[in-house]
Amino acid sequence: MDQNENNETDQTTIPPCCLKARAYSPDAELEANVHATVVSGWFSEHQSSSDKVGKRMYFNNPMWPGEAHSLEVEKILFKERSKYQEVLVFESATYGKVLVLDGILQLTERDEFAYQEMIAHLPLCSIKSPKNVLVVGGGDGGVLREVARHTSVELIDICEIDQMVIDVSKKFFPELAVGFEDPRVHLHVQDALEFIKNVPKGKYDAVIVDSSDPVGPAQELVERPFFEMIASALRPGGVLCNMAESMWLHTHLINDMISACRDVFKGSVRYAWASVPTYPSGVIGFILCSTEGPPVDFRVPVNPIESLEGAIKNQSEPRFYNSQIHRAAFALPSFVRKQVSCL
Ligand code: SPD
């Protein structure tokens, strides 16, 4: 990213939501691999680096330039660099424990359920009797916990690249990592592209991509070749639900994903959203696609959670998702309908 003397970002030629493309071109003068996001007792989703004399410099995160939500930190519980990313866990003053990867907040104990429930139940409640499910990413186990509510499901494969995320979740987030305890879960610690290219054609009823933001390694999880592999791994009329950022910040990225998905998936393509207070702009979106075959209307929960016998799992019931929220999630504000094509 271009930085001038006043440490401002040059955003004149590239729309903010496309700056992702340049996120990992650090200034040669700087060591950009340090994510010291906790400053004076507050965590913020900004990036920081040290200059040659060790002076810390702070930059906007390229995914949400010009803004940073902060949480007060009570105690840092874990901070280590895995082979892939920096993993940070801290106790916050108001949101419980927080998981951060490469400086980006992934979940908090207080609001995690909104995201995990929506990304799992929007696809699984849109088709009848899902049996074979693949989760890509999701190493904290929260999405597994939600998929496991579906008693029709017989197999839950999960492909997570970073063993450290799994270990940290088991230690600090047992209410999410409980998802790994379900006997239907099969864990593959592996690169998702490598895993999915070897999956037999048509194996899954549903694929859920719970990735981190598309900067760095997760970039390829929002691109066409990955969608092609997923489409081939899905049965006819099978469904994909992919994390798809914020309609307030990333309409270019959402448009790119939708047009790639329209080309690849020959069934329906829809965008849905949910409120998650600790994600940038307070909302997060999902792209839902189906392959050619029995038609899927994502706006209608044909497999309603209220009728699922196993929906109350580990003594807990869904706290955000229900059939009304399902329908409402596909209603889009007028500015989104205008800016995002094909909806
Ligand atoms: N901007 C943050 C997006 C985080 C998506 N992944 C969250 C992982 C929770 N299972």
Tab-separated table of N, CA and C in Angstrom, residues 131-280:
chain	number	residue	atom	x	y	z
A	131	LYS	N	-26.869	-34.721	4.017
A	131	LYS	CA	-26.196	-35.895	4.615
A	131	LYS	C	-24.690	-35.684	4.734
A	132	ASN	N	-24.060	-35.286	3.648
A	132	ASN	CA	-22.602	-35.129	3.650
A	132	ASN	C	-22.239	-33.656	3.553
A	133	VAL	N	-21.481	-33.189	4.547
A	133	VAL	CA	-21.166	-31.756	4.621
A	133	VAL	C	-19.660	-31.577	4.725
A	134	LEU	N	-19.145	-30.581	4.012
A	134	LEU	CA	-17.726	-30.200	4.133
A	134	LEU	C	-17.639	-28.786	4.693
A	135	VAL	N	-16.817	-28.611	5.725
A	135	VAL	CA	-16.520	-27.278	6.250
A	135	VAL	C	-15.085	-26.950	5.870
A	136	VAL	N	-14.891	-25.819	5.214
A	136	VAL	CA	-13.532	-25.366	4.856
A	136	VAL	C	-13.156	-24.248	5.816
A	137	GLY	N	-12.011	-24.349	6.457
A	137	GLY	CA	-11.641	-23.395	7.517
A	137	GLY	C	-12.364	-23.794	8.791
A	138	GLY	N	-12.776	-22.793	9.562
A	138	GLY	CA	-13.613	-23.100	10.733
A	138	GLY	C	-12.890	-23.891	11.809
A	139	GLY	N	-11.581	-23.701	11.941
A	139	GLY	CA	-10.782	-24.488	12.887
A	139	GLY	C	-11.133	-24.257	14.344
A	140	ASP	N	-11.919	-23.215	14.633
A	140	ASP	CA	-12.358	-23.002	16.017
A	140	ASP	C	-13.446	-23.996	16.422
A	141	GLY	N	-14.112	-24.625	15.444
A	141	GLY	CA	-15.109	-25.663	15.746
A	141	GLY	C	-16.537	-25.149	15.850
A	142	GLY	N	-16.727	-23.834	15.811
A	142	GLY	CA	-18.069	-23.277	15.996
A	142	GLY	C	-19.040	-23.703	14.898
A	143	VAL	N	-18.589	-23.737	13.668
A	143	VAL	CA	-19.484	-24.132	12.572
A	143	VAL	C	-19.818	-25.627	12.697
A	144	LEU	N	-18.828	-26.424	13.116
A	144	LEU	CA	-19.093	-27.859	13.331
A	144	LEU	C	-20.194	-28.040	14.372
A	145	ARG	N	-20.093	-27.264	15.451
A	145	ARG	CA	-21.114	-27.340	16.517
A	145	ARG	C	-22.510	-27.124	15.934
A	146	GLU	N	-22.618	-26.180	14.993
A	146	GLU	CA	-23.925	-25.873	14.407
A	146	GLU	C	-24.364	-26.936	13.410
A	147	VAL	N	-23.434	-27.409	12.576
A	147	VAL	CA	-23.789	-28.449	11.597
A	147	VAL	C	-24.288	-29.691	12.344
A	148	ALA	N	-23.671	-29.966	13.496
A	148	ALA	CA	-24.015	-31.177	14.263
A	148	ALA	C	-25.440	-31.156	14.798
A	149	ARG	N	-26.097	-30.017	14.773
A	149	ARG	CA	-27.499	-29.980	15.196
A	149	ARG	C	-28.402	-30.733	14.210
A	150	HIS	N	-27.888	-30.921	12.977
A	150	HIS	CA	-28.716	-31.538	11.930
A	150	HIS	C	-28.587	-33.057	11.998
A	151	THR	N	-29.626	-33.713	12.460
A	151	THR	CA	-29.539	-35.178	12.651
A	151	THR	C	-29.509	-35.936	11.329
A	152	SER	N	-29.964	-35.290	10.234
A	152	SER	CA	-29.893	-35.983	8.935
A	152	SER	C	-28.444	-36.127	8.473
A	153	VAL	N	-27.549	-35.286	9.009
A	153	VAL	CA	-26.156	-35.287	8.535
A	153	VAL	C	-25.429	-36.535	9.049
A	154	GLU	N	-24.764	-37.223	8.116
A	154	GLU	CA	-24.056	-38.460	8.478
A	154	GLU	C	-22.549	-38.255	8.520
A	155	LEU	N	-22.041	-37.327	7.702
A	155	LEU	CA	-20.588	-37.114	7.614
A	155	LEU	C	-20.305	-35.615	7.624
A	156	ILE	N	-19.368	-35.216	8.491
A	156	ILE	CA	-18.941	-33.805	8.487
A	156	ILE	C	-17.426	-33.797	8.320
A	157	ASP	N	-16.957	-33.523	7.103
A	157	ASP	CA	-15.520	-33.337	6.880
A	157	ASP	C	-15.166	-31.896	7.193
A	158	ILE	N	-14.024	-31.691	7.845
A	158	ILE	CA	-13.539	-30.315	8.002
A	158	ILE	C	-12.098	-30.256	7.531
A	159	CYS	N	-11.799	-29.254	6.703
A	159	CYS	CA	-10.444	-29.054	6.210
A	159	CYS	C	-9.939	-27.702	6.709
A	160	GLU	N	-9.056	-27.758	7.689
A	160	GLU	CA	-8.480	-26.537	8.292
A	160	GLU	C	-6.963	-26.625	8.113
A	161	ILE	N	-6.366	-25.540	7.677
A	161	ILE	CA	-4.929	-25.590	7.374
A	161	ILE	C	-4.057	-25.479	8.630
A	162	ASP	N	-4.573	-24.834	9.683
A	162	ASP	CA	-3.684	-24.449	10.788
A	162	ASP	C	-4.031	-25.185	12.090
A	163	GLN	N	-3.203	-26.175	12.421
A	163	GLN	CA	-3.422	-26.962	13.647
A	163	GLN	C	-3.440	-26.073	14.895
A	164	MET	N	-2.674	-24.967	14.853
A	164	MET	CA	-2.624	-24.115	16.047
A	164	MET	C	-3.997	-23.507	16.366
A	165	VAL	N	-4.764	-23.176	15.330
A	165	VAL	CA	-6.101	-22.609	15.550
A	165	VAL	C	-6.979	-23.642	16.281
A	166	ILE	N	-6.875	-24.883	15.872
A	166	ILE	CA	-7.672	-25.945	16.495
A	166	ILE	C	-7.255	-26.104	17.965
A	167	ASP	N	-5.943	-26.177	18.205
A	167	ASP	CA	-5.442	-26.379	19.576
A	167	ASP	C	-5.829	-25.216	20.491
A	168	VAL	N	-5.698	-24.015	19.969
A	168	VAL	CA	-6.020	-22.825	20.762
A	168	VAL	C	-7.513	-22.796	21.089
A	169	SER	N	-8.329	-23.193	20.128
A	169	SER	CA	-9.767	-23.199	20.375
A	169	SER	C	-10.120	-24.235	21.435
A	170	LYS	N	-9.483	-25.413	21.347
A	170	LYS	CA	-9.774	-26.454	22.351
A	170	LYS	C	-9.393	-25.958	23.743
A	171	LYS	N	-8.324	-25.164	23.841
A	171	LYS	CA	-7.879	-24.684	25.147
A	171	LYS	C	-8.716	-23.493	25.661
A	172	PHE	N	-9.012	-22.541	24.782
A	172	PHE	CA	-9.623	-21.296	25.260
A	172	PHE	C	-11.113	-21.151	24.915
A	173	PHE	N	-11.583	-21.909	23.918
A	173	PHE	CA	-12.981	-21.741	23.484
A	173	PHE	C	-13.707	-23.092	23.459
A	174	PRO	N	-13.785	-23.759	24.614
A	174	PRO	CA	-14.394	-25.101	24.625
A	174	PRO	C	-15.840	-25.112	24.130
A	175	GLU	N	-16.538	-24.001	24.265
A	175	GLU	CA	-17.934	-24.002	23.797
A	175	GLU	C	-18.040	-24.019	22.280
A	176	LEU	N	-16.964	-23.676	21.596
A	176	LEU	CA	-16.940	-23.808	20.141
A	176	LEU	C	-16.288	-25.140	19.758
A	177	ALA	N	-15.171	-25.441	20.409
A	177	ALA	CA	-14.400	-26.641	20.049
A	177	ALA	C	-15.179	-27.919	20.333
A	178	VAL	N	-16.261	-27.817	21.094
A	178	VAL	CA	-17.110	-28.977	21.340
A	178	VAL	C	-17.562	-29.588	20.008
A	179	GLY	N	-17.593	-28.766	18.971
A	179	GLY	CA	-17.968	-29.244	17.639
A	179	GLY	C	-17.100	-30.402	17.166
A	180	PHE	N	-15.832	-30.432	17.590
A	180	PHE	CA	-14.924	-31.501	17.144
A	180	PHE	C	-15.271	-32.844	17.783
A	181	GLU	N	-16.065	-32.816	18.857
A	181	GLU	CA	-16.329	-34.066	19.592
A	181	GLU	C	-17.397	-34.920	18.938
A	182	ASP	N	-18.118	-34.373	17.978
A	182	ASP	CA	-19.179	-35.151	17.343
A	182	ASP	C	-18.541	-36.282	16.522
A	183	PRO	N	-19.033	-37.517	16.714
A	183	PRO	CA	-18.401	-38.654	16.012
A	183	PRO	C	-18.512	-38.591	14.491
A	184	ARG	N	-19.388	-37.748	13.973
A	184	ARG	CA	-19.516	-37.644	12.506
A	184	ARG	C	-18.432	-36.764	11.903
A	185	VAL	N	-17.646	-36.089	12.778
A	185	VAL	CA	-16.628	-35.139	12.289
A	185	VAL	C	-15.332	-35.850	11.924
A	186	HIS	N	-14.822	-35.557	10.728
A	186	HIS	CA	-13.519	-36.074	10.280
A	186	HIS	C	-12.640	-34.881	9.946
A	187	LEU	N	-11.544	-34.764	10.700
A	187	LEU	CA	-10.670	-33.590	10.564
A	187	LEU	C	-9.537	-33.856	9.569
A	188	HIS	N	-9.337	-32.904	8.655
A	188	HIS	CA	-8.222	-32.961	7.703
A	188	HIS	C	-7.428	-31.673	7.860
A	189	VAL	N	-6.222	-31.782	8.412
A	189	VAL	CA	-5.404	-30.570	8.577
A	189	VAL	C	-4.580	-30.435	7.301
A	190	GLN	N	-5.039	-29.566	6.434
A	190	GLN	CA	-4.513	-29.554	5.062
A	190	GLN	C	-4.929	-28.268	4.350
A	191	ASP	N	-4.228	-27.940	3.294
A	191	ASP	CA	-4.613	-26.829	2.429
A	191	ASP	C	-5.934	-27.194	1.718
A	192	ALA	N	-6.884	-26.261	1.737
A	192	ALA	CA	-8.223	-26.565	1.228
A	192	ALA	C	-8.212	-26.906	-0.266
A	193	LEU	N	-7.398	-26.203	-1.042
A	193	LEU	CA	-7.388	-26.474	-2.483
A	193	LEU	C	-6.864	-27.872	-2.772
A	194	GLU	N	-5.819	-28.251	-2.045
A	194	GLU	CA	-5.270	-29.604	-2.208
A	194	GLU	C	-6.327	-30.642	-1.847
A	195	PHE	N	-7.019	-30.390	-0.711
A	195	PHE	CA	-8.021	-31.351	-0.242
A	195	PHE	C	-9.142	-31.488	-1.264
A	196	ILE	N	-9.663	-30.362	-1.675
A	196	ILE	CA	-10.908	-30.414	-2.452
A	196	ILE	C	-10.683	-30.916	-3.881
A	197	LYS	N	-9.461	-30.738	-4.375
A	197	LYS	CA	-9.267	-31.231	-5.755
A	197	LYS	C	-9.260	-32.763	-5.803
A	198	ASN	N	-9.090	-33.418	-4.656
A	198	ASN	CA	-9.107	-34.884	-4.627
A	198	ASN	C	-10.434	-35.473	-4.153
A	199	VAL	N	-11.427	-34.606	-3.947
A	199	VAL	CA	-12.731	-35.088	-3.471
A	199	VAL	C	-13.483	-35.727	-4.638
A	200	PRO	N	-14.093	-36.906	-4.432
A	200	PRO	CA	-14.879	-37.495	-5.524
A	200	PRO	C	-16.014	-36.561	-5.949
A	201	LYS	N	-16.247	-36.544	-7.243
A	201	LYS	CA	-17.283	-35.665	-7.818
A	201	LYS	C	-18.644	-35.943	-7.149
A	202	GLY	N	-19.336	-34.875	-6.791
A	202	GLY	CA	-20.699	-35.014	-6.274
A	202	GLY	C	-20.801	-35.555	-4.855
A	203	LYS	N	-19.702	-35.529	-4.079
A	203	LYS	CA	-19.716	-36.165	-2.746
A	203	LYS	C	-20.599	-35.448	-1.719
A	204	TYR	N	-20.624	-34.119	-1.781
A	204	TYR	CA	-21.264	-33.386	-0.681
A	204	TYR	C	-22.627	-32.802	-1.062
A	205	ASP	N	-23.504	-32.752	-0.057
A	205	ASP	CA	-24.778	-32.026	-0.200
A	205	ASP	C	-24.561	-30.543	0.056
A	206	ALA	N	-23.594	-30.245	0.924
A	206	ALA	CA	-23.352	-28.837	1.276
A	206	ALA	C	-21.881	-28.618	1.598
A	207	VAL	N	-21.369	-27.465	1.157
A	207	VAL	CA	-20.014	-27.027	1.514
A	207	VAL	C	-20.151	-25.660	2.177
A	208	ILE	N	-19.487	-25.505	3.318
A	208	ILE	CA	-19.529	-24.235	4.053
A	208	ILE	C	-18.100	-23.716	4.143
A	209	VAL	N	-17.870	-22.525	3.603
A	209	VAL	CA	-16.510	-21.961	3.635
A	209	VAL	C	-16.450	-20.872	4.701
A	210	ASP	N	-15.839	-21.226	5.821
A	210	ASP	CA	-15.691	-20.305	6.961
A	210	ASP	C	-14.240	-19.834	6.980
A	211	SER	N	-13.935	-18.947	6.060
A	211	SER	CA	-12.533	-18.555	5.906
A	211	SER	C	-12.246	-17.264	6.668
A	212	SER	N	-10.961	-16.911	6.724
A	212	SER	CA	-10.644	-15.564	7.175
A	212	SER	C	-10.754	-14.626	5.973
A	213	ASP	N	-10.491	-13.341	6.196
A	213	ASP	CA	-10.709	-12.378	5.108
A	213	ASP	C	-9.747	-12.624	3.945
A	214	PRO	N	-10.175	-12.262	2.730
A	214	PRO	CA	-9.355	-12.581	1.559
A	214	PRO	C	-8.149	-11.661	1.373
A	215	VAL	N	-7.308	-11.607	2.391
A	215	VAL	CA	-5.995	-10.980	2.229
A	215	VAL	C	-4.997	-12.076	2.552
A	216	GLY	N	-3.918	-12.156	1.783
A	216	GLY	CA	-2.966	-13.232	2.037
A	216	GLY	C	-3.523	-14.565	1.575
A	217	PRO	N	-3.257	-15.646	2.352
A	217	PRO	CA	-3.552	-17.004	1.889
A	217	PRO	C	-5.024	-17.259	1.572
A	218	ALA	N	-5.954	-16.576	2.264
A	218	ALA	CA	-7.381	-16.865	2.024
A	218	ALA	C	-7.900	-16.231	0.739
A	219	GLN	N	-7.069	-15.448	0.060
A	219	GLN	CA	-7.478	-14.793	-1.188
A	219	GLN	C	-8.034	-15.812	-2.196
A	220	GLU	N	-7.358	-16.957	-2.298
A	220	GLU	CA	-7.785	-17.915	-3.329
A	220	GLU	C	-9.142	-18.570	-3.006
A	221	LEU	N	-9.614	-18.397	-1.770
A	221	LEU	CA	-10.906	-18.992	-1.411
A	221	LEU	C	-12.098	-18.166	-1.887
A	222	VAL	N	-11.840	-17.028	-2.539
A	222	VAL	CA	-12.961	-16.261	-3.100
A	222	VAL	C	-12.811	-16.155	-4.625
A	223	GLU	N	-12.006	-17.045	-5.193
A	223	GLU	CA	-11.753	-16.939	-6.634
A	223	GLU	C	-12.307	-18.133	-7.414
A	224	ARG	N	-12.423	-17.914	-8.701
A	224	ARG	CA	-13.109	-18.857	-9.573
A	224	ARG	C	-12.592	-20.306	-9.521
A	225	PRO	N	-11.269	-20.559	-9.580
A	225	PRO	CA	-10.814	-21.950	-9.566
A	225	PRO	C	-11.286	-22.723	-8.334
A	226	PHE	N	-11.331	-22.030	-7.197
A	226	PHE	CA	-11.806	-22.680	-5.974
A	226	PHE	C	-13.305	-22.995	-6.093
A	227	PHE	N	-14.069	-22.032	-6.619
A	227	PHE	CA	-15.503	-22.274	-6.786
A	227	PHE	C	-15.748	-23.452	-7.750
A	228	GLU	N	-14.898	-23.567	-8.767
A	228	GLU	CA	-15.076	-24.684	-9.717
A	228	GLU	C	-14.873	-26.029	-9.023
A	229	MET	N	-13.861	-26.075	-8.157
A	229	MET	CA	-13.613	-27.331	-7.434
A	229	MET	C	-14.770	-27.654	-6.495
A	230	ILE	N	-15.315	-26.608	-5.867
A	230	ILE	CA	-16.450	-26.846	-4.958
A	230	ILE	C	-17.655	-27.340	-5.744
A	231	ALA	N	-17.919	-26.683	-6.868
A	231	ALA	CA	-19.084	-27.087	-7.677
A	231	ALA	C	-18.965	-28.562	-8.068
A	232	SER	N	-17.744	-28.982	-8.388
A	232	SER	CA	-17.572	-30.378	-8.781
A	232	SER	C	-17.735	-31.324	-7.585
A	233	ALA	N	-17.400	-30.850	-6.393
A	233	ALA	CA	-17.525	-31.704	-5.197
A	233	ALA	C	-18.969	-31.800	-4.700
A	234	LEU	N	-19.850	-30.929	-5.237
A	234	LEU	CA	-21.253	-30.937	-4.795
A	234	LEU	C	-22.116	-31.835	-5.687
A	235	ARG	N	-23.100	-32.453	-5.096
A	235	ARG	CA	-24.073	-33.229	-5.892
A	235	ARG	C	-24.969	-32.262	-6.679
A	236	PRO	N	-25.710	-32.736	-7.693
A	236	PRO	CA	-26.654	-31.847	-8.366
A	236	PRO	C	-27.646	-31.277	-7.349
A	237	GLY	N	-27.822	-29.951	-7.370
A	237	GLY	CA	-28.708	-29.312	-6.389
A	237	GLY	C	-28.060	-29.184	-5.009
A	238	GLY	N	-26.744	-29.403	-4.934
A	238	GLY	CA	-26.018	-29.208	-3.673
A	238	GLY	C	-25.726	-27.722	-3.470
A	239	VAL	N	-25.373	-27.361	-2.236
A	239	VAL	CA	-25.281	-25.929	-1.925
A	239	VAL	C	-23.938	-25.539	-1.304
A	240	LEU	N	-23.528	-24.313	-1.631
A	240	LEU	CA	-22.338	-23.700	-1.031
A	240	LEU	C	-22.775	-22.481	-0.234
A	241	CYS	N	-22.190	-22.296	0.959
A	241	CYS	CA	-22.336	-21.027	1.672
A	241	CYS	C	-20.939	-20.527	1.996
A	242	ASN	N	-20.618	-19.345	1.488
A	242	ASN	CA	-19.265	-18.800	1.606
A	242	ASN	C	-19.315	-17.460	2.326
A	243	MET	N	-18.465	-17.268	3.315
A	243	MET	CA	-18.370	-15.970	3.984
A	243	MET	C	-18.118	-14.899	2.929
A	244	ALA	N	-18.876	-13.804	2.952
A	244	ALA	CA	-18.752	-12.814	1.882
A	244	ALA	C	-18.792	-11.371	2.395
A	245	GLU	N	-18.045	-11.117	3.443
A	245	GLU	CA	-17.715	-9.759	3.874
A	245	GLU	C	-18.934	-8.847	4.095
A	246	SER	N	-18.672	-7.531	4.053
A	246	SER	CA	-19.699	-6.570	4.475
A	246	SER	C	-20.239	-5.757	3.308
A	247	MET	N	-21.568	-5.643	3.257
A	247	MET	CA	-22.171	-4.835	2.180
A	247	MET	C	-21.864	-3.352	2.355
A	248	TRP	N	-21.439	-2.934	3.567
A	248	TRP	CA	-21.072	-1.531	3.784
A	248	TRP	C	-19.685	-1.218	3.245
A	249	LEU	N	-18.841	-2.245	3.141
A	249	LEU	CA	-17.426	-1.997	2.845
A	249	LEU	C	-16.926	-2.637	1.560
A	250	HIS	N	-17.564	-3.705	1.101
A	250	HIS	CA	-16.902	-4.546	0.097
A	250	HIS	C	-17.779	-4.873	-1.101
A	251	THR	N	-18.520	-3.878	-1.620
A	251	THR	CA	-19.427	-4.233	-2.718
A	251	THR	C	-18.675	-4.696	-3.974
A	252	HIS	N	-17.440	-4.175	-4.181
A	252	HIS	CA	-16.671	-4.656	-5.336
A	252	HIS	C	-16.331	-6.129	-5.195
A	253	LEU	N	-15.882	-6.492	-3.995
A	253	LEU	CA	-15.530	-7.891	-3.751
A	253	LEU	C	-16.772	-8.785	-3.859
A	254	ILE	N	-17.876	-8.317	-3.309
A	254	ILE	CA	-19.116	-9.103	-3.369
A	254	ILE	C	-19.548	-9.283	-4.833
A	255	ASN	N	-19.447	-8.197	-5.603
A	255	ASN	CA	-19.780	-8.290	-7.031
A	255	ASN	C	-18.888	-9.293	-7.752
A	256	ASP	N	-17.584	-9.234	-7.450
A	256	ASP	CA	-16.644	-10.182	-8.083
A	256	ASP	C	-17.018	-11.621	-7.746
A	257	MET	N	-17.322	-11.834	-6.458
A	257	MET	CA	-17.654	-13.209	-6.038
A	257	MET	C	-18.951	-13.663	-6.694
A	258	ILE	N	-19.935	-12.762	-6.731
A	258	ILE	CA	-21.225	-13.148	-7.317
A	258	ILE	C	-21.071	-13.461	-8.799
A	259	SER	N	-20.278	-12.654	-9.498
A	259	SER	CA	-20.200	-12.961	-10.940
A	259	SER	C	-19.408	-14.240	-11.192
A	260	ALA	N	-18.380	-14.512	-10.383
A	260	ALA	CA	-17.676	-15.798	-10.537
A	260	ALA	C	-18.629	-16.957	-10.219
A	261	CYS	N	-19.411	-16.792	-9.161
A	261	CYS	CA	-20.338	-17.873	-8.772
A	261	CYS	C	-21.433	-18.085	-9.813
A	262	ARG	N	-21.919	-16.969	-10.400
A	262	ARG	CA	-22.940	-17.099	-11.451
A	262	ARG	C	-22.419	-17.915	-12.631
A	263	ASP	N	-21.138	-17.698	-12.958
A	263	ASP	CA	-20.551	-18.444	-14.079
A	263	ASP	C	-20.403	-19.928	-13.748
A	264	VAL	N	-20.039	-20.192	-12.505
A	264	VAL	CA	-19.640	-21.557	-12.150
A	264	VAL	C	-20.833	-22.408	-11.697
A	265	PHE	N	-21.668	-21.825	-10.819
A	265	PHE	CA	-22.793	-22.604	-10.276
A	265	PHE	C	-24.000	-22.346	-11.166
A	266	LYS	N	-24.586	-23.378	-11.632
A	266	LYS	CA	-25.640	-23.172	-12.633
A	266	LYS	C	-27.037	-23.135	-12.016
A	267	GLY	N	-27.118	-23.225	-10.700
A	267	GLY	CA	-28.417	-23.131	-10.031
A	267	GLY	C	-28.664	-21.694	-9.605
A	268	SER	N	-28.959	-21.479	-8.315
A	268	SER	CA	-29.205	-20.099	-7.874
A	268	SER	C	-28.023	-19.528	-7.109
A	269	VAL	N	-27.946	-18.197	-7.101
A	269	VAL	CA	-26.904	-17.478	-6.360
A	269	VAL	C	-27.603	-16.353	-5.600
A	270	ARG	N	-27.385	-16.288	-4.290
A	270	ARG	CA	-28.035	-15.265	-3.458
A	270	ARG	C	-27.054	-14.699	-2.453
A	271	TYR	N	-27.322	-13.480	-2.000
A	271	TYR	CA	-26.517	-12.863	-0.942
A	271	TYR	C	-27.404	-12.671	0.282
A	272	ALA	N	-26.862	-13.025	1.448
A	272	ALA	CA	-27.594	-12.838	2.708
A	272	ALA	C	-26.660	-12.164	3.701
A	273	TRP	N	-27.210	-11.626	4.775
A	273	TRP	CA	-26.352	-10.945	5.741
A	273	TRP	C	-26.883	-11.096	7.162
A	274	ALA	N	-25.979	-10.825	8.103
A	274	ALA	CA	-26.349	-10.916	9.519
A	274	ALA	C	-25.602	-9.843	10.284
A	275	SER	N	-26.141	-9.521	11.443
A	275	SER	CA	-25.501	-8.519	12.294
A	275	SER	C	-24.534	-9.218	13.259
A	276	VAL	N	-23.277	-8.785	13.250
A	276	VAL	CA	-22.276	-9.292	14.203
A	276	VAL	C	-21.512	-8.061	14.713
A	277	PRO	N	-21.787	-7.619	15.927
A	277	PRO	CA	-21.258	-6.312	16.365
A	277	PRO	C	-19.747	-6.152	16.294
A	278	THR	N	-19.001	-7.234	16.460
A	278	THR	CA	-17.542	-7.054	16.497
A	278	THR	C	-16.857	-7.237	15.135
A	279	TYR	N	-17.619	-7.469	14.083
A	279	TYR	CA	-17.008	-7.487	12.747
A	279	TYR	C	-17.062	-6.068	12.156
A	280	PRO	N	-16.113	-5.726	11.281
A	280	PRO	CA	-16.080	-4.375	10.722
A	280	PRO	C	-17.432	-3.985	10.122
